[in-house]
Amino acid sequence: MTQAPAATRATRRQHDREIVMLAVPAFGALVAEPLFVMADSAIVGHLGTAQLAGLGVASALLTTAVSIFVFLAYATTAAVARRVGAGDLQAAIRQGMDGIWLALLIGATVIAVVLPSAPALINVFGASDTAAPYATTYLRISSLGIPAMLIVLAATGVLRGLQNTKTPLYVAISGFVANGVLNVALVYGADLGIAGSAWGTVIAQWGMAAVYLVVVVRGARRHGASLAPDAAGIRASAQAGAPLLVRTLSLRAILLIATAVAARLGDADIAAHQIILSLWSLLAFALDAIAIAGQAIIGRYLGADDPQGARAACRRMVQWGIAVGVVLGLLVILSRPLFLPLFTSDSTVKDAALPALIMVALSQPICGVVYVLDGVLMGAGDGPYLAGAMLVTLAVFVPAALLVPTFGGGLTAVWGAMTLMMAVRMLTLLLRARSGRWVVTGATR
């Protein structure tokens, strides 16, 4: 009678150890980009509200430009982890190299689009006449770091799939410190203003990319994987990531619509929205750290033909997601009076942000379930379902957000629509997880 509970406890402890081993270092790596934005927000925010508003619009566009290609990390993590479970390290790293070459090609294309079209892109978001010049300056300079961040995504996917999240942690810490030092030196020391913040971030991003390239190239040589670009492999990487691209484009559209609605509420609201969005991104990545562990663990179990292990790991990670979400929500509520002064001294911005932060806090347990199950299904290679589910979520969110200016509620209503969006995502993901259709074993899906 005691054997089953004892075995269950042992399995949970094993999963807990794996989750902690992978998720804790992954968190440090995941927060690199939002911490870059938060550092920029803190430094630029003291230049003035117009500068912070401009940063808010520009950073939303930049985050979109990078994040829509997050499949470079997520799809690679799942594919590499499956091959680790099947014992084929050479093929795993070779696929990672294809992802890095794809990242370079995409990055060059994005720069070619963003540089000439920056003013038009800023105008689409309805930035005020005072904020638009700052937004354009920041966007043009920071776009030069996009290829670096895409390289970081692809290389990180390789290491995560190999069950190595410590190296990305070390790189992220170094990059964050370098970004902060460079921003202060260039914004205030060199008196470059918002342009100095952009240049500091670009330099830090390319430094991170260089370190990742060294690590991955060494691994490729050690396991006999080719470094040369392979057209078929690059094309296969792109095709594998296509459903996740649809999923991510839908999510980024949601975030961009929320920013556009906030921008039309006024400079104080978009400045407050930028602060809250920076915090929300940090909280999301904290929860996504468990999802990253899920991608690696689920992929490995399925690659090793162990569906029962995959299901048990999924259940345990959902429990982790809920618990961490509750803790994060409480921290947001308790830290509100201390958090906002770090980013602005404008009382109007603070008044707009305070009630919206309550909405963010209440949504965190929902976010915990969403991010964990998102990671589980990515680890299983269930991209087509994730794409369809996000399109449904987008269809629900758009009318809710666009009605905010008509019915009022200000920034709090915008974040109410964001909470509705997360609830819809949770429902679609729970339905898929319970169906068991994501459990497909083998070295490839």
XYZ file of C-alpha atoms in Angstrom:
445
model
C 0.000 0.000 0.000
C 2.906 2.371 0.638
C 4.819 1.565 -2.545
C 2.747 3.716 -4.917
C 2.842 6.899 -2.809
C 6.562 6.417 -2.183
C 7.200 5.961 -5.889
C 5.094 9.031 -6.634
C 7.055 11.127 -4.149
C 10.329 9.915 -5.616
C 9.173 10.800 -9.120
C 8.099 14.254 -7.988
C 11.434 14.839 -6.301
C 13.217 13.794 -9.478
C 11.111 16.182 -11.545
C 11.627 18.955 -9.000
C 15.394 18.528 -9.191
C 15.337 18.610 -12.994
C 13.047 21.638 -13.068
C 15.191 23.581 -10.606
C 18.443 22.556 -12.308
C 17.209 23.820 -15.669
C 14.744 26.584 -14.728
C 16.861 28.591 -12.280
C 19.739 29.214 -14.698
C 17.240 29.604 -17.565
C 15.555 32.443 -15.709
C 18.774 34.420 -15.662
C 19.192 33.989 -19.400
C 15.546 34.676 -20.220
C 15.454 37.998 -18.395
C 18.371 39.445 -20.374
C 16.203 41.278 -22.910
C 13.524 42.613 -20.488
C 16.261 43.633 -18.068
C 17.923 45.506 -20.923
C 14.622 47.320 -21.520
C 14.059 47.921 -17.801
C 17.552 49.360 -17.421
C 16.989 51.555 -20.446
C 13.624 52.642 -19.022
C 15.121 53.542 -15.648
C 17.936 55.561 -17.239
C 15.895 57.210 -19.996
C 12.911 57.831 -17.690
C 14.900 60.434 -15.771
C 15.628 62.309 -18.993
C 11.926 63.178 -19.244
C 8.431 61.811 -19.903
C 8.667 62.429 -23.665
C 11.883 60.398 -23.857
C 10.348 57.548 -21.834
C 7.224 57.618 -24.009
C 9.425 57.432 -27.120
C 11.331 54.512 -25.639
C 8.021 52.789 -24.889
C 6.919 52.832 -28.518
C 10.354 51.996 -29.959
C 11.064 49.158 -27.542
C 7.676 47.592 -28.320
C 8.632 47.525 -31.997
C 12.135 46.195 -31.275
C 10.889 43.505 -28.941
C 8.476 42.445 -31.654
C 11.233 42.379 -34.287
C 13.234 39.970 -32.117
C 10.468 38.004 -30.432
C 8.585 36.992 -33.559
C 11.619 34.863 -34.365
C 11.775 33.241 -30.935
C 11.188 29.942 -32.746
C 14.948 30.038 -33.342
C 15.256 29.127 -29.671
C 12.068 27.203 -28.961
C 11.928 24.920 -31.985
C 15.649 24.242 -31.697
C 15.350 23.380 -28.005
C 12.647 20.794 -28.679
C 14.412 19.229 -31.668
C 17.803 19.080 -29.947
C 16.293 17.640 -26.757
C 14.584 14.847 -28.721
C 17.893 13.910 -30.313
C 19.604 14.010 -26.921
C 16.995 11.530 -25.683
C 17.694 9.384 -28.754
C 21.490 9.676 -28.273
C 22.349 11.576 -31.505
C 24.417 14.601 -30.386
C 26.040 15.290 -33.745
C 22.684 15.704 -35.515
C 21.435 17.857 -32.640
C 24.292 20.351 -32.913
C 24.166 20.359 -36.708
C 20.557 21.478 -36.535
C 21.594 24.215 -34.123
C 24.181 25.504 -36.612
C 21.475 25.670 -39.274
C 19.441 27.785 -36.865
C 22.331 30.204 -36.343
C 22.793 30.701 -40.088
C 19.051 31.274 -40.389
C 19.285 33.866 -37.592
C 21.937 35.813 -39.488
C 19.861 35.861 -42.662
C 16.729 36.993 -40.845
C 18.622 39.647 -38.872
C 20.103 41.236 -41.992
C 16.654 41.347 -43.588
C 15.069 42.996 -40.544
C 17.721 45.737 -40.468
C 17.145 46.436 -44.165
C 13.431 46.943 -43.440
C 13.601 48.885 -40.162
C 16.258 51.518 -40.949
C 14.414 53.288 -43.804
C 10.916 52.763 -42.390
C 11.497 53.792 -38.758
C 9.559 57.113 -38.862
C 6.577 55.454 -40.544
C 6.575 52.599 -38.017
C 6.622 55.060 -35.121
C 3.791 57.047 -36.676
C 1.628 53.925 -36.966
C 1.734 53.631 -33.179
C 0.395 57.130 -32.702
C 3.345 58.514 -30.758
C 2.936 62.195 -29.916
C 4.915 64.888 -31.729
C 7.161 65.273 -28.678
C 7.853 61.549 -28.284
C 8.194 60.546 -31.965
C 11.735 61.942 -32.593
C 13.100 60.077 -29.569
C 11.332 56.887 -30.610
C 12.750 57.095 -34.141
C 16.310 57.664 -32.906
C 16.153 54.739 -30.492
C 14.568 52.406 -33.039
C 17.097 53.054 -35.801
C 20.167 52.599 -33.622
C 18.865 49.606 -31.669
C 17.852 47.755 -34.825
C 21.566 47.167 -35.450
C 21.540 44.746 -32.506
C 18.736 42.564 -33.883
C 21.022 40.059 -35.686
C 22.979 39.634 -32.461
C 19.874 38.844 -30.454
C 18.682 36.336 -33.069
C 22.051 34.590 -32.892
C 21.636 34.496 -29.117
C 18.197 32.889 -29.536
C 19.430 30.164 -31.873
C 22.547 29.356 -29.845
C 20.561 29.339 -26.606
C 18.171 26.797 -28.133
C 21.074 24.457 -28.829
C 22.377 24.676 -25.263
C 18.937 24.278 -23.687
C 18.298 21.187 -25.778
C 21.599 19.804 -24.506
C 20.215 20.364 -20.960
C 22.705 23.216 -20.420
C 21.088 26.386 -19.068
C 24.082 27.526 -16.984
C 26.108 28.920 -19.873
C 23.225 31.176 -21.024
C 22.960 32.383 -17.414
C 26.604 33.456 -17.312
C 26.305 35.218 -20.660
C 23.105 36.980 -19.589
C 24.624 38.294 -16.369
C 27.655 39.614 -18.206
C 25.471 41.201 -20.881
C 23.186 42.889 -18.365
C 26.100 44.375 -16.414
C 27.753 45.587 -19.611
C 24.473 47.090 -20.814
C 23.958 49.029 -17.590
C 27.500 50.388 -17.476
C 27.469 51.366 -21.153
C 24.062 53.039 -20.855
C 25.056 55.220 -17.928
C 28.385 56.106 -19.539
C 26.890 56.993 -22.928
C 23.640 58.636 -21.787
C 25.099 60.803 -19.027
C 28.884 60.561 -19.306
C 29.000 61.180 -23.057
C 25.755 63.212 -22.938
C 24.240 61.273 -25.872
C 20.762 61.110 -24.360
C 18.425 58.410 -25.666
C 20.873 57.620 -28.504
C 23.474 56.654 -25.906
C 21.038 54.187 -24.352
C 20.464 52.558 -27.740
C 24.177 52.306 -28.546
C 24.961 50.809 -25.139
C 22.387 48.076 -25.655
C 23.620 47.284 -29.180
C 27.223 46.886 -28.017
C 26.166 44.601 -25.152
C 24.016 42.479 -27.468
C 26.826 41.874 -29.942
C 29.158 40.969 -27.098
C 26.701 38.299 -25.956
C 26.359 36.936 -29.497
C 30.138 36.638 -29.829
C 30.394 34.560 -26.650
C 27.597 32.225 -27.768
C 29.225 31.691 -31.144
C 32.480 30.665 -29.494
C 30.688 28.151 -27.245
C 28.583 26.580 -30.013
C 31.443 26.399 -32.519
C 33.597 24.592 -29.964
C 30.767 22.107 -29.334
C 30.301 21.542 -33.054
C 33.983 20.759 -33.540
C 34.024 18.446 -30.525
C 31.163 16.340 -31.888
C 32.205 16.507 -35.536
C 29.287 18.672 -36.686
C 29.789 20.831 -39.772
C 29.991 24.621 -39.384
C 29.248 25.400 -43.036
C 25.805 26.715 -44.016
C 23.554 24.036 -45.479
C 20.684 25.307 -47.628
C 18.525 22.243 -46.987
C 19.137 22.409 -43.235
C 18.403 26.140 -43.070
C 15.220 25.603 -45.064
C 14.189 22.741 -42.756
C 14.787 24.921 -39.680
C 12.595 27.631 -41.162
C 9.820 25.161 -41.981
C 9.916 23.635 -38.504
C 9.573 27.069 -36.951
C 6.729 28.274 -39.198
C 3.852 27.284 -36.863
C 5.645 28.857 -33.904
C 6.159 31.970 -36.003
C 2.386 32.202 -36.509
C 1.879 31.685 -32.788
C 4.421 34.349 -31.885
C 3.157 36.844 -34.474
C -0.301 36.531 -32.951
C 1.080 37.138 -29.465
C 3.183 40.091 -30.603
C 0.158 41.543 -32.387
C -1.667 41.447 -29.069
C 1.148 43.295 -27.305
C 1.469 45.846 -30.091
C -2.272 46.526 -30.127
C -2.192 47.050 -26.361
C 0.701 49.514 -26.777
C -1.068 51.328 -29.618
C -4.236 51.714 -27.537
C -2.208 52.978 -24.559
C -0.344 55.458 -26.797
C -3.632 57.002 -27.875
C -4.605 57.561 -24.244
C -1.775 60.112 -23.843
C 1.915 60.404 -22.956
C 1.367 59.630 -19.275
C -0.534 56.442 -20.079
C 1.963 55.158 -22.639
C 4.828 55.971 -20.254
C 3.036 54.044 -17.486
C 2.269 51.246 -19.918
C 5.969 51.008 -20.812
C 6.873 50.606 -17.142
C 4.195 47.966 -16.578
C 5.051 46.130 -19.782
C 8.690 45.955 -18.694
C 7.610 44.408 -15.389
C 5.116 42.081 -17.101
C 7.838 40.866 -19.446
C 10.134 40.171 -16.500
C 7.394 38.227 -14.706
C 6.582 36.342 -17.906
C 10.175 35.277 -18.329
C 10.322 34.164 -14.708
C 7.403 31.828 -15.419
C 8.828 30.928 -18.817
C 11.927 29.603 -17.056
C 9.791 26.656 -15.942
C 8.510 26.369 -19.506
C 12.093 26.230 -20.796
C 12.768 23.366 -18.419
C 9.596 21.799 -19.775
C 10.776 22.061 -23.373
C 14.057 20.340 -22.590
C 12.602 17.692 -20.263
C 9.544 16.852 -22.374
C 11.614 16.683 -25.560
C 14.090 14.350 -23.898
C 11.385 12.032 -22.523
C 9.617 11.821 -25.868
C 12.900 11.263 -27.712
C 13.638 8.404 -25.330
C 10.165 6.842 -25.964
C 8.912 7.513 -22.427
C 5.360 8.950 -22.705
C 4.527 8.258 -19.057
C 7.543 10.262 -17.932
C 6.472 13.115 -20.206
C 2.940 13.193 -18.774
C 4.173 13.070 -15.174
C 6.636 15.896 -15.830
C 3.845 17.960 -17.398
C 1.625 17.603 -14.330
C 4.427 18.578 -11.976
C 5.401 21.622 -14.007
C 1.817 22.909 -14.024
C 1.850 22.740 -10.217
C 5.077 24.720 -10.230
C 3.573 27.305 -12.589
C 0.565 27.951 -10.355
C 2.670 28.237 -7.198
C 5.205 30.589 -8.745
C 2.399 32.692 -10.264
C 0.798 33.196 -6.848
C 4.118 34.270 -5.331
C 4.835 36.695 -8.174
C 1.377 38.238 -7.883
C 1.868 38.891 -4.184
C 5.281 40.422 -4.832
C 3.819 42.819 -7.400
C 1.178 44.035 -4.946
C 3.659 44.496 -2.097
C 6.355 46.185 -4.170
C 4.204 48.748 -6.001
C 5.174 51.733 -3.819
C 8.872 50.911 -4.220
C 8.834 49.866 -7.876
C 7.379 52.904 -9.652
C 9.805 55.580 -8.311
C 12.651 53.633 -9.932
C 11.269 54.546 -13.344
C 9.569 57.902 -13.029
C 9.050 60.881 -10.714
C 5.942 62.043 -12.636
C 2.891 61.688 -10.353
C 0.544 61.467 -13.355
C 2.414 58.430 -14.660
C 2.344 56.830 -11.213
C -1.415 57.396 -10.872
C -2.023 55.712 -14.222
C 0.211 52.744 -13.375
C -0.913 51.873 -9.825
C -4.376 50.361 -10.541
C -3.127 48.619 -13.692
C -0.455 46.888 -11.615
C -3.201 45.289 -9.488
C -4.624 43.740 -12.650
C -1.160 42.397 -13.540
C -0.786 40.890 -10.062
C -4.145 39.105 -10.191
C -3.335 37.526 -13.545
C -0.080 35.882 -12.491
C -1.445 32.428 -11.453
C -3.203 32.244 -14.846
C 0.059 33.228 -16.530
C 1.826 30.447 -14.630
C -0.383 27.769 -16.182
C -0.183 29.358 -19.634
C 3.586 29.601 -19.849
C 4.207 26.112 -18.482
C 1.779 24.411 -20.855
C 3.107 26.502 -23.729
C 6.563 25.119 -22.966
C 5.311 21.556 -22.646
C 3.619 21.648 -26.046
C 6.647 23.301 -27.637
C 8.842 20.577 -26.196
C 6.501 18.041 -27.781
C 6.772 19.792 -31.148
C 3.054 20.609 -31.106
C 3.526 23.871 -33.003
C 0.471 23.667 -35.292
C -1.907 23.511 -32.336
C -0.148 26.410 -30.605
C -0.512 28.476 -33.772
C -4.246 27.801 -34.033
C -4.833 28.458 -30.338
C -3.127 31.857 -30.523
C -5.195 32.879 -33.538
C -8.336 32.155 -31.497
C -6.924 34.197 -28.606
C -6.118 37.100 -30.920
C -9.688 37.079 -32.246
C -11.022 37.456 -28.691
C -8.517 40.116 -27.600
C -8.716 42.557 -30.518
C -12.323 43.745 -30.010
C -11.873 43.885 -26.232
C -8.795 46.122 -26.531
C -10.106 48.369 -29.301
C -13.254 49.132 -27.294
C -11.232 50.579 -24.383
C -11.096 54.166 -25.752
C -14.859 54.029 -26.422
C -16.015 52.708 -23.057
C -13.267 54.201 -20.904
C -11.334 52.634 -18.052
C -7.968 53.951 -19.180
C -4.818 51.914 -18.780
C -6.457 49.615 -16.224
C -8.980 48.532 -18.858
C -6.150 47.850 -21.314
C -4.599 45.482 -18.795
C -8.000 43.986 -18.099
C -8.108 43.018 -21.772
C -4.631 41.525 -21.382
C -5.889 39.399 -18.477
C -8.810 38.189 -20.614
C -6.306 37.224 -23.287
C -4.305 35.093 -20.841
C -7.484 33.374 -19.595
C -8.396 32.361 -23.154
C -4.879 31.021 -23.708
C -5.112 28.975 -20.516
C -8.376 27.381 -21.628
C -7.044 26.360 -25.048
C -3.828 24.932 -23.600
C -5.579 22.977 -20.848
C -7.870 21.365 -23.412
C -4.868 20.211 -25.457
C -2.872 18.989 -22.445
C -5.775 16.876 -21.211
C -6.403 15.373 -24.650
C -2.973 13.682 -24.682
C -2.636 14.221 -28.439
C 0.657 16.067 -27.926
C 2.383 12.860 -26.721
C 4.291 11.689 -29.826
C 7.518 9.764 -29.184
C 10.689 9.343 -31.261
C 13.800 11.286 -32.270
C 11.640 13.395 -34.596
C 7.958 14.226 -34.395
